[in-house]
PDB file of C-alpha atoms in Angstrom:
ATOM      1  CA  MET Y 489     -29.434  14.026  -3.769  1.00  0.00           C
ATOM      2  CA  ASN Y 490     -26.302  14.914  -1.798  1.00  0.00           C
ATOM      3  CA  ASN Y 491     -23.106  13.668  -3.458  1.00  0.00           C
ATOM      4  CA  ALA Y 492     -20.570  13.244  -0.643  1.00  0.00           C
ATOM      5  CA  SER Y 493     -16.936  13.217  -1.726  1.00  0.00           C
ATOM      6  CA  CYS Y 494     -13.510  13.023  -0.146  1.00  0.00           C
ATOM      7  CA  SER Y 495      -9.847  13.240  -1.097  1.00  0.00           C
ATOM      8  CA  ALA Y 496      -7.690  10.142  -1.428  1.00  0.00           C
ATOM      9  CA  TRP Y 497      -4.336   9.058  -2.823  1.00  0.00           C
ATOM     10  CA  LEU Y 498      -4.115   6.809  -5.871  1.00  0.00           C
ATOM     11  CA  LEU Y 499      -1.079   4.526  -5.500  1.00  0.00           C
ATOM     12  CA  SER Y 500       0.635   2.465  -8.224  1.00  0.00           C
ATOM     13  CA  VAL Y 501       1.491  -0.792  -6.449  1.00  0.00           C
ATOM     14  CA  THR Y 502       2.315  -2.771  -9.606  1.00  0.00           C
ATOM     15  CA  GLU Y 503       3.091  -1.710 -13.141  1.00  0.00           C
ATOM     16  CA  THR Y 504      -0.643  -1.748 -13.957  1.00  0.00           C
ATOM     17  CA  MET Y 505      -2.600  -1.843 -10.682  1.00  0.00           C
ATOM     18  CA  ARG Y 506      -3.787   1.092  -8.621  1.00  0.00           C
ATOM     19  CA  VAL Y 507      -5.107   1.128  -5.065  1.00  0.00           C
ATOM     20  CA  ALA Y 508      -6.150   3.997  -2.816  1.00  0.00           C
ATOM     21  CA  ILE Y 509      -5.603   5.195   0.727  1.00  0.00           C
ATOM     22  CA  GLY Y 510      -7.210   8.050   2.614  1.00  0.00           C
ATOM     23  CA  GLU Y 511      -5.934  11.594   2.272  1.00  0.00           C
ATOM     24  CA  PHE Y 512      -4.469  11.712   5.779  1.00  0.00           C
ATOM     25  CA  GLU Y 513      -2.971   8.204   5.746  1.00  0.00           C
ATOM     26  CA  MET Y 514       0.020   9.287   3.644  1.00  0.00           C
ATOM     27  CA  LEU Y 515       2.808  11.093   5.466  1.00  0.00           C
ATOM     28  CA  HIS Y 516       5.843  11.172   3.198  1.00  0.00           C
ATOM     29  CA  ILE Y 517       7.251   9.999  -0.154  1.00  0.00           C
ATOM     30  CA  ILE Y 518      10.908   9.047  -0.645  1.00  0.00           C
ATOM     31  CA  LEU Y 519      12.408   8.506  -4.101  1.00  0.00           C
ATOM     32  CA  GLY Y 520      15.098   5.936  -4.783  1.00  0.00           C
ATOM     33  CA  ARG Y 521      16.636   3.014  -3.039  1.00  0.00           C
ATOM     34  CA  GLN Y 522      16.567   3.009   0.704  1.00  0.00           C
ATOM     35  CA  ARG Y 523      18.751   1.087   3.065  1.00  0.00           C
ATOM     36  CA  PHE Y 524      16.422  -1.801   3.761  1.00  0.00           C
ATOM     37  CA  PHE Y 525      17.310  -4.413   6.349  1.00  0.00           C
ATOM     38  CA  ALA Y 526      16.149  -7.959   5.641  1.00  0.00           C
ATOM     39  CA  ILE Y 527      14.370  -9.821   8.422  1.00  0.00           C
ATOM     40  CA  PRO Y 528      15.114 -13.566   8.304  1.00  0.00           C
ATOM     41  CA  ARG Y 529      12.271 -16.061   7.959  1.00  0.00           C
ATOM     42  CA  THR Y 530       9.663 -13.528   6.859  1.00  0.00           C
ATOM     43  CA  PRO Y 531       7.416 -13.700   3.773  1.00  0.00           C
ATOM     44  CA  ASP Y 532       8.812 -12.155   0.576  1.00  0.00           C
ATOM     45  CA  HIS Y 533       6.239  -9.341   0.549  1.00  0.00           C
ATOM     46  CA  CYS Y 534       7.233  -8.065   4.002  1.00  0.00           C
ATOM     47  CA  ARG Y 535      10.833  -9.132   4.371  1.00  0.00           C
ATOM     48  CA  SER Y 536      12.358  -5.707   5.025  1.00  0.00           C
ATOM     49  CA  VAL Y 537      12.364  -2.830   7.465  1.00  0.00           C
ATOM     50  CA  PHE Y 538      14.050   0.542   7.301  1.00  0.00           C
ATOM     51  CA  ILE Y 539      14.740   3.413   9.637  1.00  0.00           C
ATOM     52  CA  TRP Y 540      12.720   6.587   9.192  1.00  0.00           C
ATOM     53  CA  GLN Y 541      12.959   9.447  11.697  1.00  0.00           C
ATOM     54  CA  GLY Y 542      14.378   7.131  14.348  1.00  0.00           C
ATOM     55  CA  GLN Y 543      11.660   4.495  13.944  1.00  0.00           C
ATOM     56  CA  ILE Y 544      11.991   1.012  12.501  1.00  0.00           C
ATOM     57  CA  LEU Y 545       9.246   0.722   9.869  1.00  0.00           C
ATOM     58  CA  PRO Y 546       7.984  -2.456   8.205  1.00  0.00           C
ATOM     59  CA  VAL Y 547       8.083  -2.344   4.393  1.00  0.00           C
ATOM     60  CA  PHE Y 548       5.188  -4.014   2.566  1.00  0.00           C
ATOM     61  CA  ASP Y 549       5.566  -4.754  -1.160  1.00  0.00           C
ATOM     62  CA  LEU Y 550       2.103  -5.179  -2.658  1.00  0.00           C
ATOM     63  CA  SER Y 551       3.574  -6.073  -6.066  1.00  0.00           C
ATOM     64  CA  VAL Y 552       5.052  -9.239  -4.531  1.00  0.00           C
ATOM     65  CA  TYR Y 553       2.046  -9.942  -2.284  1.00  0.00           C
ATOM     66  CA  LEU Y 554      -0.475  -9.750  -5.131  1.00  0.00           C
ATOM     67  CA  ARG Y 555       1.422 -11.830  -7.689  1.00  0.00           C
ATOM     68  CA  THR Y 556      -0.117 -15.220  -8.278  1.00  0.00           C
ATOM     69  CA  GLU Y 557       3.006 -16.813  -9.722  1.00  0.00           C
ATOM     70  CA  LYS Y 558       6.252 -17.363  -7.829  1.00  0.00           C
ATOM     71  CA  THR Y 559       8.641 -14.481  -8.466  1.00  0.00           C
ATOM     72  CA  ASP Y 560      12.111 -13.510  -7.469  1.00  0.00           C
ATOM     73  CA  ALA Y 561      11.300 -11.047  -4.678  1.00  0.00           C
ATOM     74  CA  ASP Y 562      14.909  -9.829  -4.562  1.00  0.00           C
ATOM     75  CA  SER Y 563      14.747  -8.589  -8.162  1.00  0.00           C
ATOM     76  CA  VAL Y 564      11.453  -6.792  -7.491  1.00  0.00           C
ATOM     77  CA  ILE Y 565      12.808  -5.207  -4.315  1.00  0.00           C
ATOM     78  CA  ARG Y 566      16.012  -4.039  -6.045  1.00  0.00           C
ATOM     79  CA  THR Y 567      13.975  -2.089  -8.610  1.00  0.00           C
ATOM     80  CA  GLU Y 568      14.188   1.617  -7.843  1.00  0.00           C
ATOM     81  CA  ARG Y 569      10.790   2.727  -6.605  1.00  0.00           C
ATOM     82  CA  TYR Y 570       9.132   5.233  -4.333  1.00  0.00           C
ATOM     83  CA  THR Y 571       8.736   4.508  -0.636  1.00  0.00           C
ATOM     84  CA  CYS Y 572       5.426   5.785   0.718  1.00  0.00           C
ATOM     85  CA  ILE Y 573       5.337   6.329   4.486  1.00  0.00           C
ATOM     86  CA  VAL Y 574       1.820   5.771   5.811  1.00  0.00           C
ATOM     87  CA  ASN Y 575       0.123   5.957   9.182  1.00  0.00           C
ATOM     88  CA  TYR Y 576      -2.770   3.953  10.565  1.00  0.00           C
ATOM     89  CA  ARG Y 577      -4.409   3.154  13.891  1.00  0.00           C
ATOM     90  CA  ASP Y 578      -3.875  -0.188  15.607  1.00  0.00           C
ATOM     91  CA  PRO Y 579      -6.604  -1.923  17.669  1.00  0.00           C
ATOM     92  CA  ALA Y 580      -5.495   0.028  20.761  1.00  0.00           C
ATOM     93  CA  ASP Y 581      -6.147   3.248  18.774  1.00  0.00           C
ATOM     94  CA  SER Y 582      -2.432   4.148  18.722  1.00  0.00           C
ATOM     95  CA  VAL Y 583      -0.956   5.668  15.579  1.00  0.00           C
ATOM     96  CA  GLN Y 584       1.525   3.356  13.850  1.00  0.00           C
ATOM     97  CA  HIS Y 585       3.672   3.793  10.740  1.00  0.00           C
ATOM     98  CA  GLY Y 586       4.672   1.588   7.837  1.00  0.00           C
ATOM     99  CA  ALA Y 587       5.975   1.826   4.286  1.00  0.00           C
ATOM    100  CA  LEU Y 588       4.539   0.755   0.933  1.00  0.00           C
ATOM    101  CA  LEU Y 589       6.661   0.437  -2.211  1.00  0.00           C
ATOM    102  CA  LEU Y 590       5.251   2.250  -5.280  1.00  0.00           C
ATOM    103  CA  TYR Y 591       6.091   2.375  -8.989  1.00  0.00           C
ATOM    104  CA  ASP Y 592       5.039   6.006  -9.578  1.00  0.00           C
ATOM    105  CA  LEU Y 593       4.345   9.104  -7.547  1.00  0.00           C
ATOM    106  CA  PRO Y 594       0.953   9.056  -5.800  1.00  0.00           C
ATOM    107  CA  VAL Y 595      -1.830  11.114  -7.339  1.00  0.00           C
ATOM    108  CA  ARG Y 596      -4.359  13.010  -5.231  1.00  0.00           C
ATOM    109  CA  ILE Y 597      -7.906  12.351  -6.368  1.00  0.00           C
ATOM    110  CA  THR Y 598     -11.436  13.148  -5.267  1.00  0.00           C
ATOM    111  CA  VAL Y 599     -13.802  10.220  -4.846  1.00  0.00           C
ATOM    112  CA  SER Y 600     -17.568  10.470  -4.531  1.00  0.00           C
ATOM    113  CA  ASP Y 601     -20.071   8.014  -3.096  1.00  0.00           C
ATOM    114  CA  ASP Y 602     -21.572   7.344  -6.514  1.00  0.00           C
ATOM    115  CA  GLN Y 603     -18.234   5.816  -7.660  1.00  0.00           C
ATOM    116  CA  MET Y 604     -18.556   2.937  -5.164  1.00  0.00           C
ATOM    117  CA  CYS Y 605     -18.390  -0.540  -6.730  1.00  0.00           C
ATOM    118  CA  GLU Y 606     -17.778  -4.163  -5.754  1.00  0.00           C
ATOM    119  CA  LEU Y 607     -14.253  -5.420  -5.130  1.00  0.00           C
ATOM    120  CA  PRO Y 608     -12.910  -7.571  -7.974  1.00  0.00           C
ATOM    121  CA  ASP Y 609     -13.493 -11.280  -7.338  1.00  0.00           C
ATOM    122  CA  ASN Y 610     -10.344 -12.383  -9.132  1.00  0.00           C
ATOM    123  CA  ASN Y 611      -7.866 -11.703  -6.311  1.00  0.00           C
ATOM    124  CA  LYS Y 612      -8.644 -13.146  -2.881  1.00  0.00           C
ATOM    125  CA  LYS Y 613      -5.520 -11.594  -1.329  1.00  0.00           C
ATOM    126  CA  LEU Y 614      -6.604  -8.135  -2.433  1.00  0.00           C
ATOM    127  CA  ARG Y 615     -10.060  -8.659  -0.935  1.00  0.00           C
ATOM    128  CA  THR Y 616      -8.561  -9.483   2.496  1.00  0.00           C
ATOM    129  CA  ILE Y 617      -6.614  -6.196   2.715  1.00  0.00           C
ATOM    130  CA  SER Y 618      -9.245  -3.846   1.264  1.00  0.00           C
ATOM    131  CA  ASN Y 619     -12.115  -2.022   2.944  1.00  0.00           C
ATOM    132  CA  SER Y 620     -14.044  -1.034  -0.157  1.00  0.00           C
ATOM    133  CA  CYS Y 621     -13.682  -0.197  -3.830  1.00  0.00           C
ATOM    134  CA  PHE Y 622     -14.558   2.605  -6.243  1.00  0.00           C
ATOM    135  CA  GLN Y 623     -14.685   2.921 -10.002  1.00  0.00           C
ATOM    136  CA  ASP Y 624     -12.024   5.227 -11.467  1.00  0.00           C
ATOM    137  CA  PRO Y 625     -12.544   6.388 -15.067  1.00  0.00           C
ATOM    138  CA  GLY Y 626      -8.896   5.807 -16.007  1.00  0.00           C
ATOM    139  CA  HIS Y 627      -8.051   2.699 -13.983  1.00  0.00           C
ATOM    140  CA  GLY Y 628     -11.287   0.742 -13.457  1.00  0.00           C
ATOM    141  CA  PRO Y 629     -12.043  -0.679  -9.992  1.00  0.00           C
ATOM    142  CA  VAL Y 630      -9.678   0.736  -7.340  1.00  0.00           C
ATOM    143  CA  PRO Y 631      -9.560  -1.039  -3.954  1.00  0.00           C
ATOM    144  CA  VAL Y 632      -9.272   1.109  -0.817  1.00  0.00           C
ATOM    145  CA  LEU Y 633      -6.619  -0.428   1.434  1.00  0.00           C
ATOM    146  CA  ASN Y 634      -7.014  -1.302   5.097  1.00  0.00           C
ATOM    147  CA  LEU Y 635      -3.528  -0.366   6.335  1.00  0.00           C
ATOM    148  CA  ALA Y 636      -3.992  -1.860   9.807  1.00  0.00           C
ATOM    149  CA  ARG Y 637      -4.735  -5.220   8.211  1.00  0.00           C
ATOM    150  CA  ILE Y 638      -1.772  -4.931   5.811  1.00  0.00           C
ATOM    151  CA  PHE Y 639       0.655  -4.278   8.637  1.00  0.00           C
ATOM    152  CA  GLY Y 640      -0.712  -7.149  10.700  1.00  0.00           C
ATOM    153  CA  CYS Y 641      -2.774  -5.383  13.339  1.00  0.00           C
ATOM    154  CA  LEU Y 642      -6.088  -6.939  12.290  1.00  0.00           C
ATOM    155  CA  MET Y 643      -6.832 -10.477  11.262  1.00  0.00           C
ATOM    156  CA  PRO Y 644      -8.416 -10.908   7.776  1.00  0.00           C
TER     157      PRO Y 644
END
């Protein structure tokens, strides 16, 4: 039996949760606080943008988005973290960019088809922004993110 595999990036989006994106979806990692600009009347998980290489990029904070209890988003955002610049294709097949906030440096991994598993049922929000899931020996089920959906190009 052929065991197809591919490279991916394992991202720490909360203190304990890991998600994955494709190998070529990550462009750049920036350490430390960035100059984020708040956008009024936006949800806590996507309230900021920042300028990267002359582009205004939306910043999505999965740690705020995935929390079930009400939290102080400002205190989470002020925490020094990594900013992961990603790219994805919109419905018109144009390449777009965005940023995800991470707690640790991404780790490159290899994933094979036999690691595929069901998405966890306990988090509906996570299910709406994920394409699939695989079982990682060290972290359990790891959802594979749909970046176009996260950045608002596709409806859940």
